Amino acid sequence: MSDSSQRQALQFDREEMREFGYQVIDSLVDYYESRAEKPVAEKLDLDALDGILTEPLPHEPSHWRAVLEQFERQVVDTSNRVDHPRFFAYIPLANNFASVMADALAAGYNIFNAVWLQGPGAAQIERLTVDWLRQIFGFPAAAGGTFVSGGSVANLTALAVAREIQLRGDMREAVAYCSDQIHFAVSRGLRLLGFAPGQLRKIPSDENFRLPLEALRAAIAEDRAAGRRPFCVIASAGTTNTGAVDPLDALADLCLDENLWLHVDGAYGAPAVLTPQGAEALKGLERAHSLALDAHKWLFQPIECSVVLLRDRHWLPATFKERAEYLKDVEAEGEEINFMYQGIQLTRQFRALKLWMSFKVFGLDAISEAIAAGFANAELAERLLRAAGCWEIVTPAGMAIVTFRYTPANGDQTLADRVTQDLVERLRRDGDAFASGTQLRGKPVMRLCANNPRTTPADLEKTIQLMGRLAAELEVQLAGLPADNQQPAHH
Ligand SMILES: *Cc1c(COP(=O)(O)O)cnc(C)c1O
């Protein structure tokens, strides 16, 4: 830094700011251009990690260049590349450069987007972007919503509204329903809102991992007969495990009949409505009372960009509005939105900017095609897995996810379990591609989530060949060992 007065004010001079900024951009652009050739994660010796990033509180300055290099070496190179075209684990997070720049702008201009009077342009962009989403999801004109950090907070926010509006805040004997495939964010959200574990009924899912209507109806009737108060059904619009979509339209009918709130966890799958197959699978989504969606998953935003939509825009302030004397002069008079009353944050990031900017820069048609690529990729993966002859498809490609198990030549299911289970760790050690496992009906399965639009057919072929080779090696190793003498699985 040029001189001590600037340092005291935490400033750089003009030339240094530009140099620092350009260096950051060069670092990112180099990464984007070389990403596909790099491993999904660097092979790391876990012991060597012990010594890093354990330094004393820094009283003296370091040159920014050294700090940037340290970040690249010790953080970037030790992280899984979740946007890599051969990263298929969990939910891949493929962001886009327009939104990365928007995040830089939101931070650089430090736009405060909580109070309409302090930044009507920013509030208007958030309102407009929420309204675009409202149109995409077919919610009524009266609907509204807000940007939040992630799907967990979006679900929590929606459930807080359901508690306020549907239950008028009285949780006694209230019961919510979902399938056993629900994301843990939902159960945690309800627990944080003060519901006891028994107030969420997880109904065993059907053979397609969907919430079964008859069992749900029976559970509701049983609870009513026992004097309990059913209030909410929580449906998945694409589970994280298999991409299963609950029967949304039929659930909307049921909720109408039973006077229940319908909340849809669309954190992963909701953006699929922008494709023909997705729109078909998600029919009925437009009838939900509330919807949580992660724009950082299948809408290609940098991490921390999610939205909660409510059928009636007054429900959010009805839940979150408080009065503060020091904010009296900024209270809205008319329809202006003060986002501090739309959720649990006051000072908040301007997250809408990135979604707005990428919608405008790429256009919605390109985004829809990028989502459709995920469907096509998972379908190709399924075909390749079937053709390889050593995999059993557990759930076919749907919502860009396919799940499968290894099938040893002798058909031994215990061996199939062990190979499938150990394969994740083998892939992690290999590093050229990555997929993760899960359990379905108590059995280990592998899953590929192929929602990254930069994934090519060659990436899928390479990944499936690699998995086949590693699994065959594992089969040989494990077949030679008695079951109780196998290597412990690494997790
Ligand atoms: C990822 C996910 C969540 C949680 O969202 P975060 O953004 O990780 O907080 C909730 N539900 C489903 C179905 C998800 O896939």
Short mmCIF file of C-alpha atoms and ligand atoms in Angstrom, two decimals:
data_model
loop_
_atom_site.label_atom_id
_atom_site.label_comp_id
_atom_site.label_asym_id
_atom_site.label_seq_id
_atom_site.Cartn_x
_atom_site.Cartn_y
_atom_site.Cartn_z
CA MET A 1 0.00 0.00 0.00
CA SER A 2 1.29 3.36 -1.05
CA ASP A 3 1.48 5.33 2.17
CA SER A 4 0.52 5.08 5.77
CA SER A 5 -2.37 7.55 5.67
CA GLN A 6 -4.02 5.45 2.99
CA ARG A 7 -3.32 2.33 4.95
CA GLN A 8 -4.97 3.86 8.01
CA ALA A 9 -8.07 4.56 5.98
CA LEU A 10 -7.96 1.00 4.59
CA GLN A 11 -7.46 2.27 1.06
CA PHE A 12 -5.31 1.56 -1.98
CA ASP A 13 -4.23 4.07 -4.56
CA ARG A 14 -5.83 3.98 -7.97
CA GLU A 15 -3.08 2.00 -9.70
CA GLU A 16 -2.88 -0.60 -6.99
CA MET A 17 -6.64 -1.12 -6.95
CA ARG A 18 -6.59 -1.71 -10.68
CA GLU A 19 -3.65 -4.09 -10.46
CA PHE A 20 -5.27 -6.04 -7.61
CA GLY A 21 -8.61 -6.17 -9.41
CA TYR A 22 -7.13 -7.27 -12.75
CA GLN A 23 -5.10 -9.92 -11.00
CA VAL A 24 -8.28 -11.33 -9.44
CA ILE A 25 -10.02 -11.35 -12.83
CA ASP A 26 -7.00 -13.01 -14.47
CA SER A 27 -7.00 -15.65 -11.77
CA LEU A 28 -10.67 -16.41 -12.41
CA VAL A 29 -10.40 -16.37 -16.19
CA ASP A 30 -7.36 -18.70 -16.11
CA TYR A 31 -9.37 -21.02 -13.93
CA TYR A 32 -12.46 -21.00 -16.15
CA GLU A 33 -10.35 -21.69 -19.24
CA SER A 34 -8.41 -24.60 -17.74
CA ARG A 35 -11.11 -26.07 -15.48
CA ALA A 36 -12.21 -28.91 -17.75
CA GLU A 37 -8.63 -30.22 -18.07
CA LYS A 38 -7.97 -30.13 -14.35
CA PRO A 39 -8.93 -32.84 -11.92
CA VAL A 40 -12.23 -32.35 -10.10
CA ALA A 41 -10.18 -31.95 -6.95
CA GLU A 42 -6.43 -31.90 -6.46
CA LYS A 43 -5.07 -35.04 -4.91
CA LEU A 44 -4.33 -33.99 -1.42
CA ASP A 45 -2.35 -35.49 1.30
CA LEU A 46 -4.63 -34.86 4.28
CA ASP A 47 -1.65 -34.74 6.65
CA ALA A 48 -0.13 -31.88 4.67
CA LEU A 49 -3.30 -29.90 5.25
CA ASP A 50 -2.72 -29.85 8.98
CA GLY A 51 -0.05 -27.18 8.67
CA ILE A 52 -1.99 -24.74 6.53
CA LEU A 53 -4.00 -21.71 7.51
CA THR A 54 -3.00 -21.90 11.11
CA GLU A 55 -1.26 -18.59 11.52
CA PRO A 56 -1.17 -15.99 14.26
CA LEU A 57 -3.39 -12.92 14.17
CA PRO A 58 -1.70 -10.64 11.61
CA HIS A 59 -0.79 -7.24 13.04
CA GLU A 60 1.45 -6.26 10.16
CA PRO A 61 0.36 -5.96 6.52
CA SER A 62 1.23 -8.48 3.83
CA HIS A 63 1.36 -7.72 0.13
CA TRP A 64 -2.02 -8.49 -1.46
CA ARG A 65 -0.27 -10.55 -4.11
CA ALA A 66 1.09 -12.93 -1.48
CA VAL A 67 -2.33 -13.20 0.16
CA LEU A 68 -4.01 -13.88 -3.16
CA GLU A 69 -1.45 -16.59 -3.94
CA GLN A 70 -1.97 -18.16 -0.55
CA PHE A 71 -5.71 -18.23 -1.19
CA GLU A 72 -5.21 -19.88 -4.59
CA ARG A 73 -2.85 -22.52 -3.21
CA GLN A 74 -4.43 -23.30 0.12
CA VAL A 75 -8.11 -22.70 -0.55
CA VAL A 76 -8.80 -23.03 -4.27
CA ASP A 77 -6.50 -26.00 -4.76
CA THR A 78 -7.88 -27.82 -1.74
CA SER A 79 -11.52 -27.41 -2.74
CA ASN A 80 -13.62 -29.74 -4.85
CA ARG A 81 -14.40 -27.96 -8.11
CA VAL A 82 -18.18 -28.05 -7.79
CA ASP A 83 -18.55 -26.30 -11.14
CA HIS A 84 -16.27 -28.76 -12.97
CA PRO A 85 -17.95 -30.51 -15.93
CA ARG A 86 -17.13 -33.89 -14.39
CA PHE A 87 -18.37 -33.07 -10.89
CA PHE A 88 -21.65 -34.98 -10.54
CA ALA A 89 -21.83 -35.32 -6.75
CA TYR A 90 -24.52 -33.89 -4.46
CA ILE A 91 -25.90 -30.97 -6.47
CA PRO A 92 -23.25 -29.47 -8.76
CA LEU A 93 -23.04 -25.70 -8.53
CA ALA A 94 -22.28 -24.30 -11.97
CA ASN A 95 -22.27 -20.54 -11.76
CA ASN A 96 -21.92 -18.01 -14.57
CA PHE A 97 -19.58 -15.10 -15.17
CA ALA A 98 -22.28 -12.43 -15.52
CA SER A 99 -23.48 -13.21 -12.01
CA VAL A 100 -19.94 -13.32 -10.68
CA MET A 101 -19.49 -9.78 -11.96
CA ALA A 102 -22.86 -8.79 -10.44
CA ASP A 103 -21.67 -10.08 -7.06
CA ALA A 104 -18.52 -7.99 -7.42
CA LEU A 105 -20.65 -4.95 -8.19
CA ALA A 106 -23.06 -5.58 -5.31
CA ALA A 107 -20.09 -5.82 -2.94
CA GLY A 108 -18.14 -3.00 -4.58
CA TYR A 109 -20.99 -0.49 -4.48
CA ASN A 110 -22.12 -2.01 -1.20
CA ILE A 111 -25.73 -1.47 -2.06
CA PHE A 112 -28.02 -1.58 0.95
CA ASN A 113 -31.19 -3.26 -0.17
CA ALA A 114 -33.38 -3.32 2.89
CA VAL A 115 -35.21 -0.02 2.82
CA TRP A 116 -36.95 1.33 -0.24
CA LEU A 117 -36.08 4.96 0.44
CA GLN A 118 -32.37 4.17 0.68
CA GLY A 119 -32.22 2.60 -2.73
CA PRO A 120 -35.40 2.49 -4.77
CA GLY A 121 -33.55 1.19 -7.84
CA ALA A 122 -32.20 -1.83 -5.97
CA ALA A 123 -35.55 -2.55 -4.30
CA GLN A 124 -37.18 -2.27 -7.70
CA ILE A 125 -34.72 -4.79 -9.21
CA GLU A 126 -35.44 -7.24 -6.43
CA ARG A 127 -39.19 -6.75 -6.81
CA LEU A 128 -38.94 -7.09 -10.59
CA THR A 129 -36.78 -10.23 -10.43
CA VAL A 130 -39.13 -11.81 -7.90
CA ASP A 131 -41.96 -10.95 -10.27
CA TRP A 132 -40.17 -12.61 -13.21
CA LEU A 133 -39.89 -15.73 -11.06
CA ARG A 134 -43.55 -15.40 -10.11
CA GLN A 135 -44.39 -15.47 -13.82
CA ILE A 136 -42.02 -18.40 -14.47
CA PHE A 137 -43.66 -20.46 -11.73
CA GLY A 138 -47.19 -19.39 -12.64
CA PHE A 139 -48.02 -17.82 -9.29
CA PRO A 140 -50.88 -15.27 -9.24
CA ALA A 141 -50.33 -11.54 -9.68
CA ALA A 142 -50.86 -11.00 -5.93
CA ALA A 143 -47.84 -13.16 -5.09
CA GLY A 144 -44.56 -11.84 -3.78
CA GLY A 145 -41.30 -13.00 -2.38
CA THR A 146 -37.79 -12.22 -1.32
CA PHE A 147 -34.21 -13.28 -1.94
CA VAL A 148 -32.48 -15.22 0.82
CA SER A 149 -29.16 -16.98 1.24
CA GLY A 150 -30.11 -20.56 0.40
CA GLY A 151 -32.73 -23.26 0.23
CA SER A 152 -32.48 -23.93 3.94
CA VAL A 153 -33.39 -20.34 4.77
CA ALA A 154 -36.01 -20.22 2.01
CA ASN A 155 -37.73 -23.28 3.51
CA LEU A 156 -37.43 -21.89 7.04
CA THR A 157 -38.89 -18.56 5.90
CA ALA A 158 -41.83 -20.21 4.13
CA LEU A 159 -42.58 -22.42 7.13
CA ALA A 160 -42.44 -19.40 9.45
CA VAL A 161 -45.06 -17.77 7.23
CA ALA A 162 -47.19 -20.93 7.25
CA ARG A 163 -47.03 -20.98 11.05
CA GLU A 164 -48.08 -17.33 11.21
CA ILE A 165 -50.79 -17.34 8.53
CA GLN A 166 -52.20 -20.86 8.70
CA LEU A 167 -51.85 -21.45 12.44
CA ARG A 168 -52.03 -17.81 13.59
CA GLY A 169 -48.90 -18.63 15.52
CA ASP A 170 -50.53 -21.33 17.65
CA MET A 171 -48.50 -24.50 17.21
CA ARG A 172 -50.29 -26.70 19.75
CA GLU A 173 -51.13 -30.11 18.28
CA ALA A 174 -50.30 -28.83 14.80
CA VAL A 175 -48.99 -31.46 12.36
CA ALA A 176 -47.10 -31.14 9.07
CA TYR A 177 -46.64 -33.94 6.51
CA CYS A 178 -43.94 -34.88 4.03
CA SER A 179 -42.34 -37.99 2.55
CA ASP A 180 -39.28 -39.73 3.96
CA GLN A 181 -37.32 -38.26 1.03
CA ILE A 182 -37.67 -34.67 2.31
CA HIS A 183 -34.48 -32.64 2.67
CA PHE A 184 -33.23 -32.26 6.24
CA ALA A 185 -33.51 -28.47 5.88
CA VAL A 186 -37.28 -28.90 6.27
CA SER A 187 -37.17 -30.91 9.50
CA ARG A 188 -34.51 -28.61 10.89
CA GLY A 189 -36.57 -25.55 9.90
CA LEU A 190 -39.63 -26.84 11.71
CA ARG A 191 -37.58 -27.71 14.77
CA LEU A 192 -36.06 -24.21 14.86
CA LEU A 193 -39.59 -22.78 14.64
CA GLY A 194 -40.46 -24.65 17.81
CA PHE A 195 -42.28 -27.71 16.47
CA ALA A 196 -41.59 -30.96 18.29
CA PRO A 197 -40.21 -33.85 16.19
CA GLY A 198 -43.60 -35.65 16.38
CA GLN A 199 -45.27 -32.68 14.69
CA LEU A 200 -43.68 -33.61 11.36
CA ARG A 201 -44.98 -36.89 9.94
CA LYS A 202 -42.64 -38.45 7.42
CA ILE A 203 -44.74 -40.81 5.32
CA PRO A 204 -42.82 -43.71 3.72
CA SER A 205 -42.40 -42.88 0.02
CA ASP A 206 -43.84 -45.03 -2.77
CA GLU A 207 -41.84 -47.16 -5.22
CA ASN A 208 -40.92 -44.01 -7.15
CA PHE A 209 -39.82 -42.19 -3.99
CA ARG A 210 -42.90 -39.94 -4.06
CA LEU A 211 -45.28 -38.94 -1.30
CA PRO A 212 -48.17 -41.47 -1.53
CA LEU A 213 -51.57 -39.80 -1.48
CA GLU A 214 -53.56 -42.58 0.17
CA ALA A 215 -51.16 -42.92 3.08
CA LEU A 216 -51.10 -39.15 3.46
CA ARG A 217 -54.90 -38.97 3.51
CA ALA A 218 -55.05 -41.72 6.10
CA ALA A 219 -52.48 -40.00 8.33
CA ILE A 220 -54.40 -36.73 8.16
CA ALA A 221 -57.68 -38.46 9.05
CA GLU A 222 -56.03 -40.30 11.92
CA ASP A 223 -54.57 -37.08 13.31
CA ARG A 224 -57.88 -35.24 13.05
CA ALA A 225 -59.64 -38.13 14.81
CA ALA A 226 -57.11 -37.89 17.61
CA GLY A 227 -57.79 -34.17 18.02
CA ARG A 228 -54.59 -33.00 16.38
CA ARG A 229 -54.46 -30.12 13.87
CA PRO A 230 -53.07 -30.97 10.43
CA PHE A 231 -51.90 -27.68 8.89
CA CYS A 232 -49.32 -28.18 6.19
CA VAL A 233 -48.07 -30.56 3.49
CA ILE A 234 -44.48 -30.16 2.40
CA ALA A 235 -43.86 -31.51 -1.08
CA SER A 236 -40.60 -31.99 -2.95
CA ALA A 237 -40.22 -30.62 -6.46
CA GLY A 238 -37.15 -32.74 -7.10
CA THR A 239 -35.59 -34.58 -4.17
CA THR A 240 -31.86 -34.36 -3.69
CA ASN A 241 -31.52 -38.16 -3.68
CA THR A 242 -33.26 -39.11 -6.91
CA GLY A 243 -34.94 -36.00 -8.32
CA ALA A 244 -38.36 -37.47 -7.42
CA VAL A 245 -41.23 -35.01 -7.72
CA ASP A 246 -44.20 -35.46 -5.42
CA PRO A 247 -47.63 -35.46 -7.14
CA LEU A 248 -48.03 -31.70 -6.84
CA ASP A 249 -51.35 -31.26 -8.59
CA ALA A 250 -53.04 -34.00 -6.57
CA LEU A 251 -51.47 -32.64 -3.39
CA ALA A 252 -52.83 -29.19 -4.22
CA ASP A 253 -56.33 -30.74 -4.55
CA LEU A 254 -55.91 -32.54 -1.27
CA CYS A 255 -54.72 -29.38 0.49
CA LEU A 256 -57.70 -27.50 -0.89
CA ASP A 257 -60.12 -30.18 0.38
CA GLU A 258 -58.45 -30.41 3.75
CA ASN A 259 -57.73 -26.69 4.16
CA LEU A 260 -53.98 -27.27 4.47
CA TRP A 261 -51.02 -25.13 3.48
CA LEU A 262 -49.02 -26.55 0.57
CA HIS A 263 -45.33 -25.73 0.76
CA VAL A 264 -43.09 -26.92 -2.06
CA ASP A 265 -39.38 -27.46 -1.53
CA GLY A 266 -38.17 -26.73 -5.03
CA ALA A 267 -34.66 -25.86 -3.87
CA TYR A 268 -33.17 -28.21 -6.40
CA GLY A 269 -35.79 -28.87 -9.04
CA ALA A 270 -38.15 -25.89 -9.37
CA PRO A 271 -36.23 -24.17 -12.22
CA ALA A 272 -36.99 -27.20 -14.39
CA VAL A 273 -40.40 -25.62 -15.15
CA LEU A 274 -38.49 -23.71 -17.82
CA THR A 275 -38.21 -26.92 -19.87
CA PRO A 276 -41.06 -28.94 -21.43
CA GLN A 277 -40.28 -32.14 -19.46
CA GLY A 278 -39.88 -30.17 -16.24
CA ALA A 279 -43.12 -28.26 -16.74
CA GLU A 280 -44.92 -31.59 -17.19
CA ALA A 281 -43.32 -33.14 -14.10
CA LEU A 282 -43.97 -30.06 -11.97
CA LYS A 283 -47.59 -29.50 -12.91
CA GLY A 284 -49.44 -28.17 -9.87
CA LEU A 285 -46.43 -26.28 -8.54
CA GLU A 286 -48.27 -23.06 -9.44
CA ARG A 287 -50.93 -23.91 -6.83
CA ALA A 288 -48.59 -23.97 -3.83
CA HIS A 289 -48.95 -21.46 -1.00
CA SER A 290 -45.19 -21.16 -0.76
CA LEU A 291 -42.19 -22.23 -2.80
CA ALA A 292 -38.49 -22.39 -1.91
CA LEU A 293 -35.99 -22.42 -4.73
CA ASP A 294 -32.22 -22.26 -4.97
CA ALA A 295 -31.00 -20.06 -7.78
CA HIS A 296 -27.46 -21.21 -6.91
CA LYS A 297 -28.29 -24.74 -8.02
CA TRP A 298 -30.22 -25.00 -11.29
CA LEU A 299 -30.33 -21.29 -12.14
CA PHE A 300 -26.54 -21.13 -12.26
CA GLN A 301 -25.90 -18.38 -9.71
CA PRO A 302 -22.85 -18.07 -7.43
CA ILE A 303 -23.47 -19.55 -3.98
CA GLU A 304 -26.02 -17.73 -1.81
CA CYS A 305 -28.85 -16.92 -4.12
CA SER A 306 -32.25 -18.34 -3.27
CA VAL A 307 -35.81 -17.16 -3.31
CA VAL A 308 -38.96 -17.81 -1.36
CA LEU A 309 -42.22 -17.09 -3.15
CA LEU A 310 -45.57 -16.65 -1.39
CA ARG A 311 -48.99 -16.75 -3.04
CA ASP A 312 -49.98 -13.52 -1.30
CA ARG A 313 -47.34 -10.83 -1.01
CA HIS A 314 -48.82 -9.52 2.24
CA TRP A 315 -47.94 -12.71 4.10
CA LEU A 316 -44.24 -11.90 4.38
CA PRO A 317 -44.65 -8.52 6.10
CA ALA A 318 -47.51 -10.00 8.15
CA THR A 319 -44.91 -12.43 9.50
CA PHE A 320 -41.76 -10.36 9.65
CA LYS A 321 -42.74 -6.75 10.24
CA GLU A 322 -41.62 -5.08 13.46
CA ARG A 323 -41.50 -1.39 14.31
CA ALA A 324 -38.27 0.35 15.11
CA GLU A 325 -38.20 3.96 16.26
CA TYR A 326 -34.97 4.70 14.44
CA LEU A 327 -36.48 3.53 11.15
CA LYS A 328 -39.75 5.48 11.50
CA ASP A 329 -38.96 7.92 8.73
CA VAL A 330 -38.50 5.14 6.17
CA GLU A 331 -41.75 3.27 6.81
CA ALA A 332 -43.45 2.62 3.49
CA GLU A 333 -46.64 4.50 2.83
CA GLY A 334 -47.86 2.72 -0.24
CA GLU A 335 -46.75 -0.27 -2.21
CA GLU A 336 -43.03 0.36 -1.80
CA ILE A 337 -41.28 -2.71 -0.50
CA ASN A 338 -38.97 -2.55 2.47
CA PHE A 339 -37.11 -5.84 2.21
CA MET A 340 -36.13 -5.67 5.88
CA TYR A 341 -39.76 -6.67 6.58
CA GLN A 342 -39.86 -9.50 4.05
CA GLY A 343 -37.62 -11.87 5.97
CA ILE A 344 -35.27 -12.21 8.92
CA GLN A 345 -32.44 -9.97 7.71
CA LEU A 346 -32.19 -6.21 8.03
CA THR A 347 -28.84 -5.37 6.44
CA ARG A 348 -28.71 -7.76 3.53
CA GLN A 349 -26.79 -8.52 0.39
CA PHE A 350 -28.20 -7.37 -2.92
CA ARG A 351 -28.61 -10.94 -4.20
CA ALA A 352 -31.28 -10.16 -6.77
CA LEU A 353 -28.72 -8.28 -8.85
CA LYS A 354 -26.95 -11.42 -10.01
CA LEU A 355 -30.08 -13.23 -11.14
CA TRP A 356 -31.39 -10.06 -12.81
CA MET A 357 -28.10 -9.49 -14.60
CA SER A 358 -27.74 -13.06 -15.85
CA PHE A 359 -31.37 -13.16 -17.05
CA LYS A 360 -30.74 -9.98 -19.02
CA VAL A 361 -27.27 -10.82 -20.31
CA PHE A 362 -28.08 -14.35 -21.49
CA GLY A 363 -31.84 -14.13 -21.97
CA LEU A 364 -34.30 -16.59 -20.54
CA ASP A 365 -34.21 -18.84 -23.61
CA ALA A 366 -30.51 -19.57 -23.12
CA ILE A 367 -31.11 -20.29 -19.44
CA SER A 368 -33.96 -22.66 -20.31
CA GLU A 369 -31.68 -24.48 -22.75
CA ALA A 370 -28.98 -24.74 -20.10
CA ILE A 371 -31.52 -26.39 -17.79
CA ALA A 372 -32.68 -28.71 -20.56
CA ALA A 373 -29.05 -29.79 -21.06
CA GLY A 374 -29.19 -31.30 -17.57
CA PHE A 375 -32.12 -33.52 -18.53
CA ALA A 376 -30.35 -34.62 -21.71
CA ASN A 377 -27.09 -35.30 -19.88
CA ALA A 378 -28.71 -37.52 -17.27
CA GLU A 379 -30.58 -39.40 -20.00
CA LEU A 380 -27.32 -39.98 -21.85
CA ALA A 381 -25.68 -41.10 -18.61
CA GLU A 382 -28.45 -43.64 -18.12
CA ARG A 383 -27.96 -45.00 -21.65
CA LEU A 384 -24.20 -45.25 -21.16
CA LEU A 385 -24.63 -46.99 -17.80
CA ARG A 386 -27.02 -49.52 -19.32
CA ALA A 387 -24.69 -50.12 -22.25
CA ALA A 388 -21.72 -50.73 -19.93
CA GLY A 389 -23.46 -53.87 -18.66
CA CYS A 390 -22.14 -53.71 -15.11
CA TRP A 391 -24.69 -51.34 -13.60
CA GLU A 392 -28.26 -51.73 -12.44
CA ILE A 393 -30.32 -48.55 -12.86
CA VAL A 394 -32.11 -47.90 -9.55
CA THR A 395 -34.02 -44.78 -10.62
CA PRO A 396 -34.02 -43.74 -14.27
CA ALA A 397 -32.87 -40.30 -15.40
CA GLY A 398 -35.27 -37.63 -14.22
CA MET A 399 -34.71 -34.00 -13.26
CA ALA A 400 -31.04 -34.44 -14.34
CA ILE A 401 -30.38 -37.20 -11.77
CA VAL A 402 -29.82 -40.93 -12.32
CA THR A 403 -29.08 -43.48 -9.58
CA PHE A 404 -27.49 -46.91 -10.04
CA ARG A 405 -25.66 -49.79 -8.41
CA TYR A 406 -22.77 -51.96 -9.44
CA THR A 407 -23.74 -55.50 -10.48
CA PRO A 408 -20.93 -58.03 -10.04
CA ALA A 409 -20.77 -60.84 -12.58
CA ASN A 410 -21.95 -63.39 -10.01
CA GLY A 411 -24.92 -61.23 -8.99
CA ASP A 412 -23.85 -61.28 -5.32
CA GLN A 413 -25.84 -58.43 -3.68
CA THR A 414 -23.56 -58.11 -0.67
CA LEU A 415 -20.63 -57.62 -2.99
CA ALA A 416 -22.71 -55.15 -5.02
CA ASP A 417 -23.32 -53.17 -1.80
CA ARG A 418 -19.66 -53.16 -0.88
CA VAL A 419 -18.38 -52.12 -4.33
CA THR A 420 -21.03 -49.42 -4.69
CA GLN A 421 -20.28 -48.09 -1.24
CA ASP A 422 -16.51 -47.98 -1.68
CA LEU A 423 -16.64 -46.51 -5.15
CA VAL A 424 -17.18 -42.93 -3.94
CA GLU A 425 -13.93 -42.98 -2.01
CA ARG A 426 -12.12 -44.54 -4.98
CA LEU A 427 -13.38 -41.77 -7.23
CA ARG A 428 -12.34 -39.16 -4.72
CA ARG A 429 -8.84 -40.56 -4.69
CA ASP A 430 -8.67 -40.75 -8.47
CA GLY A 431 -9.84 -37.16 -8.87
CA ASP A 432 -10.64 -37.15 -12.57
CA ALA A 433 -14.40 -37.19 -12.04
CA PHE A 434 -16.61 -37.23 -8.99
CA ALA A 435 -20.01 -38.66 -8.12
CA SER A 436 -21.50 -39.33 -4.72
CA GLY A 437 -23.50 -42.07 -3.10
CA THR A 438 -26.66 -42.22 -1.08
CA GLN A 439 -28.89 -44.86 0.50
CA LEU A 440 -32.22 -45.85 -0.99
CA ARG A 441 -34.37 -48.30 0.97
CA GLY A 442 -31.34 -49.07 3.07
CA LYS A 443 -29.15 -49.98 0.09
CA PRO A 444 -26.10 -48.05 -1.09
CA VAL A 445 -26.48 -46.48 -4.53
CA MET A 446 -24.42 -44.14 -6.64
CA ARG A 447 -25.94 -41.04 -8.13
CA LEU A 448 -24.98 -38.70 -10.93
CA CYS A 449 -26.48 -35.22 -10.91
CA ALA A 450 -25.78 -33.79 -14.35
CA ASN A 451 -27.21 -30.26 -14.17
CA ASN A 452 -24.00 -28.52 -15.28
CA PRO A 453 -24.62 -27.21 -18.82
CA ARG A 454 -20.88 -27.32 -19.53
CA THR A 455 -20.83 -31.11 -19.15
CA THR A 456 -20.23 -32.72 -22.56
CA PRO A 457 -21.04 -36.24 -23.76
CA ALA A 458 -17.29 -36.91 -23.63
CA ASP A 459 -17.24 -35.93 -19.94
CA LEU A 460 -20.01 -38.44 -19.26
CA GLU A 461 -18.30 -41.21 -21.24
CA LYS A 462 -15.04 -40.61 -19.44
CA THR A 463 -16.73 -40.62 -16.05
CA ILE A 464 -18.71 -43.78 -16.65
CA GLN A 465 -15.66 -45.59 -18.04
CA LEU A 466 -13.65 -44.52 -15.03
CA MET A 467 -16.34 -45.71 -12.62
CA GLY A 468 -16.54 -49.04 -14.43
CA ARG A 469 -12.79 -49.54 -14.22
CA LEU A 470 -12.58 -48.59 -10.54
CA ALA A 471 -15.59 -50.72 -9.65
CA ALA A 472 -14.11 -53.76 -11.44
CA GLU A 473 -10.87 -53.30 -9.50
CA LEU A 474 -12.84 -53.04 -6.28
CA GLU A 475 -14.79 -56.17 -7.14
CA VAL A 476 -11.59 -58.16 -7.54
CA GLN A 477 -10.22 -56.82 -4.27
CA LEU A 478 -13.38 -57.25 -2.25
CA ALA A 479 -14.30 -60.65 -3.71
CA GLY A 480 -11.00 -61.96 -2.36
CA LEU A 481 -11.85 -60.84 1.16
CA PRO A 482 -14.35 -62.39 3.52
CA ALA A 483 -17.15 -59.93 4.27
CA ASP A 484 -16.09 -59.33 7.86
CA ASN A 485 -12.49 -58.68 6.84
CA GLN A 486 -12.99 -55.94 4.30
CA GLN A 487 -11.14 -52.65 4.34
CA PRO A 488 -13.06 -50.09 6.33
CA ALA A 489 -14.91 -47.76 3.98
CA HIS A 490 -13.45 -44.26 3.99
CA HIS A 491 -15.93 -41.42 4.28
C1 LIG B 1 -29.97 -28.08 -1.46
C2 LIG B 1 -31.34 -28.35 -1.00
C3 LIG B 1 -31.85 -27.72 0.14
C4 LIG B 1 -31.01 -26.81 1.00
O1 LIG B 1 -30.61 -25.67 0.26
P1 LIG B 1 -29.28 -24.87 0.64
O2 LIG B 1 -29.19 -23.83 -0.42
O3 LIG B 1 -28.16 -25.85 0.57
O4 LIG B 1 -29.47 -24.31 2.01
C5 LIG B 1 -33.16 -27.98 0.49
N1 LIG B 1 -33.91 -28.82 -0.23
C6 LIG B 1 -33.46 -29.45 -1.34
C7 LIG B 1 -34.36 -30.36 -2.10
C8 LIG B 1 -32.14 -29.24 -1.76
O5 LIG B 1 -31.67 -29.86 -2.85
#
